[in-house]
Coordinates of C-alpha atoms in Angstrom, one line a residue:
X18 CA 11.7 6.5 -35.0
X19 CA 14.5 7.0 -37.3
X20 CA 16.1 4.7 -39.5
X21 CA 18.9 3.0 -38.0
X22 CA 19.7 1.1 -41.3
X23 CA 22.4 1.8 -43.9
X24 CA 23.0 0.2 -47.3
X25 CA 25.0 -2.8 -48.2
X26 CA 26.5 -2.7 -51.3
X27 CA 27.6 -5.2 -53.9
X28 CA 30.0 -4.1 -56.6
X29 CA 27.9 -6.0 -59.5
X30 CA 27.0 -9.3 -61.1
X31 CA 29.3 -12.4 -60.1
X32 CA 29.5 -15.0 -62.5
X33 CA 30.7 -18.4 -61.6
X34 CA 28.3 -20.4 -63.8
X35 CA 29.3 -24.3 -64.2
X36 CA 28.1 -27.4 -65.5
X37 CA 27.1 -30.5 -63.2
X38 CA 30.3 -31.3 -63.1
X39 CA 31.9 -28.5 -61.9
X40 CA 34.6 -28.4 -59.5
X41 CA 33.3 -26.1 -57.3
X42 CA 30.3 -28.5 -56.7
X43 CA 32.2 -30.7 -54.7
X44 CA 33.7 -28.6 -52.0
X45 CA 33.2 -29.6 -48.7
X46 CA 34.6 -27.4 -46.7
X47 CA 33.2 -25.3 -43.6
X48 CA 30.9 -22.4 -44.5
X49 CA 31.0 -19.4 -42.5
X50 CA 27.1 -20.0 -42.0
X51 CA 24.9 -21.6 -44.1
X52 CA 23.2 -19.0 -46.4
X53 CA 19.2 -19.8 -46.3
X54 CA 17.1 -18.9 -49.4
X55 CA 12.9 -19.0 -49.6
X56 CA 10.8 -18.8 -52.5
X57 CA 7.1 -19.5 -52.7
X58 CA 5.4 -20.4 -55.7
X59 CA 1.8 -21.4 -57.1
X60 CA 1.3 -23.9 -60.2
X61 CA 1.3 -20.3 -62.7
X62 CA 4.8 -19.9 -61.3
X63 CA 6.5 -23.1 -60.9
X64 CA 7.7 -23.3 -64.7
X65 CA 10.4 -20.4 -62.7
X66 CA 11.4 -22.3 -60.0
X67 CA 14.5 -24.4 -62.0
X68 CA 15.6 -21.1 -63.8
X69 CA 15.6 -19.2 -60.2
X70 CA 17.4 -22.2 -58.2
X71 CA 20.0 -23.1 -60.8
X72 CA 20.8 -19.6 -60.9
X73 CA 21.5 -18.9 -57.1
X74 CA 23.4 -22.0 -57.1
X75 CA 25.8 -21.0 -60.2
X76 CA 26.2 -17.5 -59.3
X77 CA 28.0 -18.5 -56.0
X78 CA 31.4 -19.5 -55.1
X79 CA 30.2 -21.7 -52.4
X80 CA 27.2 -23.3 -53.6
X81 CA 27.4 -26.1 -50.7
X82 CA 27.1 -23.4 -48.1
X83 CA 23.1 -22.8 -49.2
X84 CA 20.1 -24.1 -48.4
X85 CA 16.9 -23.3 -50.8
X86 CA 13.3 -23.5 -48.9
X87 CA 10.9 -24.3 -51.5
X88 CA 7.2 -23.7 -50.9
X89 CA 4.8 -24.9 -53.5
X90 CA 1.3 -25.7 -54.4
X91 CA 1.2 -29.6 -54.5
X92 CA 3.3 -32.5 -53.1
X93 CA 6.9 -33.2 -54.9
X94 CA 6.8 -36.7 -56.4
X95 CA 9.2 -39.2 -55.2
X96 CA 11.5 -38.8 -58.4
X97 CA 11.8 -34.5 -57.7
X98 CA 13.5 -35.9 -54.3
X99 CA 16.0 -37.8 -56.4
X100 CA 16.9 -35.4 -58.5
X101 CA 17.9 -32.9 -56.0
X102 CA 20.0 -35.8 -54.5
X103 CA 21.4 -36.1 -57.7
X104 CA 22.5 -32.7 -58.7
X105 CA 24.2 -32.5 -55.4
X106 CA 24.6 -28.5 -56.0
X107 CA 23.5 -27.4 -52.7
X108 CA 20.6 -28.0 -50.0
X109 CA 17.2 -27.7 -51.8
X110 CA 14.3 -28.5 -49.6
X111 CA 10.7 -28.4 -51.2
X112 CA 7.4 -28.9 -49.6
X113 CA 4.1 -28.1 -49.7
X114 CA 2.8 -25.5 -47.9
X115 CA 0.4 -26.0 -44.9
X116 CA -2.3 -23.3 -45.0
X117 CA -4.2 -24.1 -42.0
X118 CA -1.5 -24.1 -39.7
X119 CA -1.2 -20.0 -39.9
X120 CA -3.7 -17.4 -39.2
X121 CA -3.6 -15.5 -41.8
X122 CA -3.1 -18.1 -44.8
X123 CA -6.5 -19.9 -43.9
X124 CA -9.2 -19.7 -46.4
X125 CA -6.8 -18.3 -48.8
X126 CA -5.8 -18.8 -52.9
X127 CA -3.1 -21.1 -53.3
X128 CA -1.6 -18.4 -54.8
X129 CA -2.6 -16.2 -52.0
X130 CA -1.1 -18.2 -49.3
X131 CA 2.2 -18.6 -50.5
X132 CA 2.3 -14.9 -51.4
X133 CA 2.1 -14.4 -47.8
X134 CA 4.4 -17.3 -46.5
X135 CA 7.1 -14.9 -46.1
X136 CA 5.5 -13.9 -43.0
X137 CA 5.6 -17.3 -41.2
X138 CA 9.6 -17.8 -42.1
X139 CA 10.7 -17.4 -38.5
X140 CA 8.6 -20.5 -37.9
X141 CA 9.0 -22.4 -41.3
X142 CA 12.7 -22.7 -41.1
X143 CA 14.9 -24.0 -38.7
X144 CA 15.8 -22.2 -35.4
X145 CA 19.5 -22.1 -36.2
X146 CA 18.6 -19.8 -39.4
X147 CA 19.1 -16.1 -38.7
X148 CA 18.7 -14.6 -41.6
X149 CA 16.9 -15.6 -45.0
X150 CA 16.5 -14.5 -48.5
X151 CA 13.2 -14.4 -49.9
X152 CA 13.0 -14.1 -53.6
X153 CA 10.0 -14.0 -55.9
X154 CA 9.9 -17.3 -58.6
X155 CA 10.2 -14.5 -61.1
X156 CA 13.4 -13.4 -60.6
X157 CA 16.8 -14.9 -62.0
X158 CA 20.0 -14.3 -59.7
X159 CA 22.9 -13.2 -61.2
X160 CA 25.3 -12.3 -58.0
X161 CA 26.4 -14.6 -55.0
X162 CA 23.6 -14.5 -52.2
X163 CA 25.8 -16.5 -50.0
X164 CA 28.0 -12.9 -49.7
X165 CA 25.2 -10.7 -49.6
X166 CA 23.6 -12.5 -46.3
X167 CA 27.1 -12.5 -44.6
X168 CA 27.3 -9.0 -44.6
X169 CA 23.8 -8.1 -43.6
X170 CA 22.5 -7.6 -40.3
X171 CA 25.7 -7.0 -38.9
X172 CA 26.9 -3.9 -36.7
X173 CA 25.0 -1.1 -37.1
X174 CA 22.1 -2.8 -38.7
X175 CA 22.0 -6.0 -35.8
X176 CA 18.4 -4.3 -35.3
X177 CA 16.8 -3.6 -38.8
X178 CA 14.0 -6.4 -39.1
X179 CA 14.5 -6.5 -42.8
X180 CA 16.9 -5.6 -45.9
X181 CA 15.4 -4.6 -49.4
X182 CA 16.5 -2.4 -52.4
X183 CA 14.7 1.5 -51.5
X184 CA 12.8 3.2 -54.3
X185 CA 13.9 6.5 -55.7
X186 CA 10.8 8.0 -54.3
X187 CA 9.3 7.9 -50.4
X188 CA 6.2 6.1 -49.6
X189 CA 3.6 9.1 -50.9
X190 CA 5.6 10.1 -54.1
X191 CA 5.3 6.4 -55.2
X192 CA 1.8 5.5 -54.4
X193 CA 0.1 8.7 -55.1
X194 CA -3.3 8.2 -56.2
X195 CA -3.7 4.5 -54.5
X196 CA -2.5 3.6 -51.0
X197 CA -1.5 7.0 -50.3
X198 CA -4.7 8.4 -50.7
X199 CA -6.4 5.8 -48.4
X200 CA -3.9 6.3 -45.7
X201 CA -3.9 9.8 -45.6
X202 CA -7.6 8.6 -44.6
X203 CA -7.1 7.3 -41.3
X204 CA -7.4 9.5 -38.3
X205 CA -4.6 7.3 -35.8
X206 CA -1.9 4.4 -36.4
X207 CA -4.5 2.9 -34.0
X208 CA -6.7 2.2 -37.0
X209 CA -3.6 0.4 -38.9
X210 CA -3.0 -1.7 -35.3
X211 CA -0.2 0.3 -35.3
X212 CA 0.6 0.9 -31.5
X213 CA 2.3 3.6 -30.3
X214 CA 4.5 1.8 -28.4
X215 CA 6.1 0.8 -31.2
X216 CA 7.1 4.3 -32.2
X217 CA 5.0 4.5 -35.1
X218 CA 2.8 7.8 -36.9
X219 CA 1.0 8.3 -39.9
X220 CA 3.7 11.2 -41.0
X221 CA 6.7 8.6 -40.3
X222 CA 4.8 6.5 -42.2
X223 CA 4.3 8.4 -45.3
X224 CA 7.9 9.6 -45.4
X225 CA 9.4 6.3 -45.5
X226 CA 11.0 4.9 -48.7
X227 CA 9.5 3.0 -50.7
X228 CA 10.7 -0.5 -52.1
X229 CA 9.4 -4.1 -53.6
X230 CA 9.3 -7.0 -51.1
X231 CA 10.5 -9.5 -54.5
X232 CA 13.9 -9.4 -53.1
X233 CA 14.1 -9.4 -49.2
X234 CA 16.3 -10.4 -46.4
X235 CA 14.3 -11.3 -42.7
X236 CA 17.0 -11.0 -39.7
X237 CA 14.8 -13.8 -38.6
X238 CA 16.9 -13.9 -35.4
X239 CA 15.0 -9.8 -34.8
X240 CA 11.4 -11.3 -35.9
X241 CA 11.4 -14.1 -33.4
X242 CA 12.9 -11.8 -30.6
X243 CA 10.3 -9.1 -31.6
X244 CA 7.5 -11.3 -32.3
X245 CA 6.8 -9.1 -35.5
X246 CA 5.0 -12.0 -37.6
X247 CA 2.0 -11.2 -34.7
X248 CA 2.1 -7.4 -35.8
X249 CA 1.5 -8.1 -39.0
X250 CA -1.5 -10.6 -38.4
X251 CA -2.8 -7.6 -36.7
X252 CA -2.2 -5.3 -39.0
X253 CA -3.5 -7.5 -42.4
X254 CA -7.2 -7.3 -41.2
X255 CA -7.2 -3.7 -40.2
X256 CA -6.3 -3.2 -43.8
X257 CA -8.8 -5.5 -45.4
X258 CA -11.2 -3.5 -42.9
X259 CA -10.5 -0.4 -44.7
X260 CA -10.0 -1.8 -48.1
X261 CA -6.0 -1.1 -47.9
X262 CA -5.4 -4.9 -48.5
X263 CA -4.1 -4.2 -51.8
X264 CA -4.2 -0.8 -54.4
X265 CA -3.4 0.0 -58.0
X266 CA -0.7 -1.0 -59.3
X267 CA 0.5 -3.5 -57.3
X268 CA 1.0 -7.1 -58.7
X269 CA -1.2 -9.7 -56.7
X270 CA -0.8 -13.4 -57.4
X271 CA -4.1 -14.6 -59.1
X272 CA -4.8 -11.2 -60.2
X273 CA -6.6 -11.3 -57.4
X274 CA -7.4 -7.5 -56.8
X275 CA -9.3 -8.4 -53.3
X276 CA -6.3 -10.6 -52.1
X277 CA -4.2 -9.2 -49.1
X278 CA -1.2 -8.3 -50.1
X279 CA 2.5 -8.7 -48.7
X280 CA 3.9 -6.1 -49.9
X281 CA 1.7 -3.4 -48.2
X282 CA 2.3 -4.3 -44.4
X283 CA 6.0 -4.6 -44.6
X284 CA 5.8 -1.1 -46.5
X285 CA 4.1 0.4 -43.4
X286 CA 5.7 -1.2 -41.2
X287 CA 9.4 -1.1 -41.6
X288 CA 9.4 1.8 -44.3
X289 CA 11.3 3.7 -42.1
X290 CA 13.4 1.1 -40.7
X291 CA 15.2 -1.5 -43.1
X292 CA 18.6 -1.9 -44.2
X293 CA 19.0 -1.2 -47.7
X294 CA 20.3 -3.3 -50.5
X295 CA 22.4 -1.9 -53.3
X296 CA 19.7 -1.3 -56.6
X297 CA 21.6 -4.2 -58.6
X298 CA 19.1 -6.7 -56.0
X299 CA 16.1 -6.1 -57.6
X300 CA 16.3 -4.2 -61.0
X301 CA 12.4 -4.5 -61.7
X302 CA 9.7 -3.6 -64.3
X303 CA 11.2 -6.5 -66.9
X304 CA 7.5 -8.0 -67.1
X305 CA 5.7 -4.3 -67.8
X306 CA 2.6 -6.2 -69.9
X307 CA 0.7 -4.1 -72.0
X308 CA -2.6 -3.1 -70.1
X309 CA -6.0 -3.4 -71.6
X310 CA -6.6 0.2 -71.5
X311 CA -3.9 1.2 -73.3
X312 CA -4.6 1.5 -77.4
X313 CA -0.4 0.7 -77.6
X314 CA 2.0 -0.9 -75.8
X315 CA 3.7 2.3 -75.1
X316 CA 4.7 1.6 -71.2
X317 CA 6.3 -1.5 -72.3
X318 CA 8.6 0.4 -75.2
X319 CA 9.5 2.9 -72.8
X320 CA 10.9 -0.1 -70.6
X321 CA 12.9 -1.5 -72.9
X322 CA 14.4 1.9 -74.1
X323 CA 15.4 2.6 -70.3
X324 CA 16.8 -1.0 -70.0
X325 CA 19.0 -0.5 -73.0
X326 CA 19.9 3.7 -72.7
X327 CA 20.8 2.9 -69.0
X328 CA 22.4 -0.6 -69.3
X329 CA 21.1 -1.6 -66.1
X330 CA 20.6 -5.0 -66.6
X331 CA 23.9 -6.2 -67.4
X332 CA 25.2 -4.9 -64.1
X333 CA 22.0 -6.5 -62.6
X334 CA 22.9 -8.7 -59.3
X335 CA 18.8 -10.0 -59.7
X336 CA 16.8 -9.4 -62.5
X337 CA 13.0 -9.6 -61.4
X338 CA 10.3 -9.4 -64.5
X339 CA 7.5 -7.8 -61.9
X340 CA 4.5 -7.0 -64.0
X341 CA 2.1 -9.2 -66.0
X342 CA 4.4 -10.8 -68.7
X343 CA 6.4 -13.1 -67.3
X344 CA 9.9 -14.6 -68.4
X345 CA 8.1 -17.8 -69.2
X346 CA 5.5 -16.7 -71.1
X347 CA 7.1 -16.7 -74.4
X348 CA 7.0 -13.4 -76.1
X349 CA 8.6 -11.6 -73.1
X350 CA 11.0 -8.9 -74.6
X351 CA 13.4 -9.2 -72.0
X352 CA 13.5 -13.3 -71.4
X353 CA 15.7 -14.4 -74.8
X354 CA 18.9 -13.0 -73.6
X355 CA 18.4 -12.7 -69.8
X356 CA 16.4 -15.6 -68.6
X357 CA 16.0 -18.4 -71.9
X358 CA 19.9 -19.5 -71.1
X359 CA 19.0 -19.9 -67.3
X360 CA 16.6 -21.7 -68.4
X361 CA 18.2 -24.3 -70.6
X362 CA 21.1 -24.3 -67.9
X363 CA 18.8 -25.7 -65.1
X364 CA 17.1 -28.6 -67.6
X365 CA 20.8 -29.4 -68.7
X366 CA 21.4 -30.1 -64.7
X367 CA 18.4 -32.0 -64.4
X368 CA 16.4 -29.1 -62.6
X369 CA 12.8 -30.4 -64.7
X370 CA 12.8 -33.2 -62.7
X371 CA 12.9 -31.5 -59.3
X372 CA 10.4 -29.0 -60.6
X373 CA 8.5 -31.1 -63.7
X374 CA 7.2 -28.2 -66.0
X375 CA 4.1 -30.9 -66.7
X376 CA 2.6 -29.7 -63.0
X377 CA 2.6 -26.0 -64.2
X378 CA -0.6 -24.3 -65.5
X379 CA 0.8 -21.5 -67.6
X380 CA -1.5 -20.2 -70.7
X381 CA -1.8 -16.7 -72.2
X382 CA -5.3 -17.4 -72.1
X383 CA -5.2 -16.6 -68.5
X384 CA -5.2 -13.4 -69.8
X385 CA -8.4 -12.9 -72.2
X386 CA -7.7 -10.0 -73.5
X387 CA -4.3 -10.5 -74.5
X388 CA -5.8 -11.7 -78.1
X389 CA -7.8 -8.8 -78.3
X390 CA -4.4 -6.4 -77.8
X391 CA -2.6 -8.6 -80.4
X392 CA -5.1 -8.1 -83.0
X393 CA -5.5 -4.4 -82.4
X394 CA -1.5 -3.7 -83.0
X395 CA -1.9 -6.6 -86.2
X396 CA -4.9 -4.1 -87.8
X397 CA -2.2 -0.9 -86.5
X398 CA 0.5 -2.6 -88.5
X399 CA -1.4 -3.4 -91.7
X400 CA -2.8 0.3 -92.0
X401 CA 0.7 1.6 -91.4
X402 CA 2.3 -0.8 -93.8
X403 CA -0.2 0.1 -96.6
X404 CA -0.1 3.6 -95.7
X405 CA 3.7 2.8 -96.5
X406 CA 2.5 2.1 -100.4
X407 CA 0.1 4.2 -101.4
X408 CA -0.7 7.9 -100.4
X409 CA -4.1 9.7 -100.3
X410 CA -4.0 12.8 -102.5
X411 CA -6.7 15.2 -104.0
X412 CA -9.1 12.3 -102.6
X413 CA -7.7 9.3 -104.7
X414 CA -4.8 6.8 -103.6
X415 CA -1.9 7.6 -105.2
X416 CA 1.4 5.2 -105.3
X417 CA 4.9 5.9 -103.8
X418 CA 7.0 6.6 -107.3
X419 CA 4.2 8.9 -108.3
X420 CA 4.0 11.4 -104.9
X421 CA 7.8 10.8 -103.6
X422 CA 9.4 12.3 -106.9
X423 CA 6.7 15.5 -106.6
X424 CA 8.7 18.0 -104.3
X425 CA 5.3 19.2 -102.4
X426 CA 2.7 16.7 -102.3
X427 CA -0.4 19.2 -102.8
X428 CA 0.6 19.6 -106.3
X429 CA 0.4 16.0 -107.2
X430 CA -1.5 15.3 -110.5
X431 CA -3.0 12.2 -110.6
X432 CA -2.8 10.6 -114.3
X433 CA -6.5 10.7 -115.5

């Protein structure tokens, strides 16, 4: 089936960041539609949730006309609900989510389940919503989502189920080694639940483009008609059945390796077939952690030269720290100009009381090897430094005035 979606492009970050007080806040005037936004989020993430939410609201000219679907782990205390009546920015509903009510979220993580709420959006927001933006709590917003849903879905794209920000590479180039290897496996789209009435094969499949699900748009109004939330609960067992749930490489909530994952059935199933976003809507790979097998933190240098050579995240519409080392973790290289004054903007407007950072459970000792890294790069740092001082020469340990003023080091005498 070929795609029948084209891109929709937004010229850059909008900034229309205000205060409480704000003029803008109290406009009441018609909306041409209300703009829905979803974001899911377990107790490791909620310490993002008032960064994220302030930031779609100040980074639209019409904050009035958008509603925010929160899904969280836990129930919101009576005083959250007062605050969002207070800050009066927008429509901010939060809730708990209710596992047992959907197929595929039973028996599931916390973390798990809310990962794959995205799913069950045609039937966890109203009927009137046609489209929604679901965005990870990871992620600040830095452009006006209320524009970019009015202009998807529209025309030409009235069809594509879905609108995310493609990869530079296809399906195979990106996953080689991990889910490429194990598709390449199967001997029919049968074994996926893929029917072929749906105009799916594995080629198709493999060609498609790749892209992250942290930032995408559901035409909500195409899922219900299509019943596509039913294709996927077909398709997320067959993949647990041939251990294609999740692969390398791709962030699971938890760190649960065995967890199904969300982003791997919309990659196979709309692939081919989604309406793409300009890059600005997801520039990723701010949270590149440094990995346990690596003896230096060389991925995560190599990030923050490409960030800086290539400016890319000043003209960033959403900035999305995927990886392990999130905004909020404190030593995040990225977070002290790009997410720490989101951050103080939404306790300024009262956003800690909606989302109290007392019901988070954040700790680097979730990750128990970070110490072991740290001190690794601490003993790195002390040999280099005394390496800096004193020079080995002839077998003895020779100071810096004594080699540096010696054209060639091999000739070196060493008093005594």
């Amino acid at each position: 089936m070929p795609p029948r979606a084209t891109a929709f492009h937004v010229t850059g970050p909008r900034y229309f960041q205000g205060g409480a007080n704000d003029s803008r806040q109290s406009l009441t005037g018609a909306c041409n539609g209300l703009a829905h936004v979803a974001v899911g989020a377990d107790r490791r993430e909620l310490l993002g949730l008032g960064p994220l939410v302030s930031s779609i609201f100040s980074s639209s000219r019409s904050p009035h006309c958008i509603h925010v679907h929160v899904f969280r782990e836990g129930e919101s205390s009576p005083q959250s609900k007062e605050a969002i009546r207070r800050i009066g920015r927008g429509s901010i509903t939060v809730r708990a989510l209710d596992s047992e009510r959907f197929l595929l979220l039973r028996n599931l993580s916390s973390s798990s389940a809310l990962n794959l709420a995205r799913f069950y959006l045609p039937e966890l927001l109203p009927e009137t919503a046609a489209s929604v933006l679901w965005v990870d709590a990871d992620i600040i917003v830095r452009s006006d989502v209320h524009s970019l849903l009015a202009g998807l879905f529209t025309g030409a794209n009235r069809l594509s189920p879905l609108a995310a920000v493609a990869r530079d590479q296809d399906l195979v180039t990106h996953y080689r080694g991990g889910l490429e290897r194990g598709l390449r496996r199967l001997r029919s789209p049968a074994e996926l639940a893929l029917d072929e009435a749906w105009g799916y094969d594995m080629s198709a499949i493999l060609r498609g483009d790749a892209f992250n699900a942290g930032v995408t748009a559901f035409n909500l109004r195409q899922w219900r008609a299509e019943k596509l939330t039913q294709r996927v609960e077909a398709l997320v067992p067959a993949l647990q059945r041939l251990e294609l749930a999740s692969y390398r490489g791709i962030s699971l909530p938890g760190g649960k390796s065995a967890a199904p994952s969300s982003q791997v059935p919309l990659q196979l199933l709309f692939g081919r077939d989604f309406q793409r976003l300009d890059a600005c809507w997801n520039v990723g790979g701010l949270g590149t952690s440094w990995e346990a097998e690596e003896l230096l933190p060389v991925r995560v240098w190599a990030t923050q030269l490409h960030a800086w050579w290539t400016g890319r995240l000043a003209s960033g519409c959403a900035l999305h720290w995927t990886g392990g080392d999130k905004p909020w973790s404190g030593h995040n290289a990225f977070a002290r100009r790009w997410y720490t004054p989101a951050a103080k903007a939404a306790a300024r407007e009262g956003y800690d009381e909606i989302f109290p950072p007392s019901d988070a459970h954040w700790s680097d000792r979730d990750d128990p090897e970070l110490l072991a890294r740290i001190g690794i790069l601490a003993a790195l740092v002390v040999v280099v430094t005394c390496g800096a001082f004193f020079l080995p020469v002839g077998g003895r340990w020779v100071q810096p005035q004594l080699w540096l003023s010696v054209a060639t080091v091999g000739r070196t005498r060493v008093p005594g």
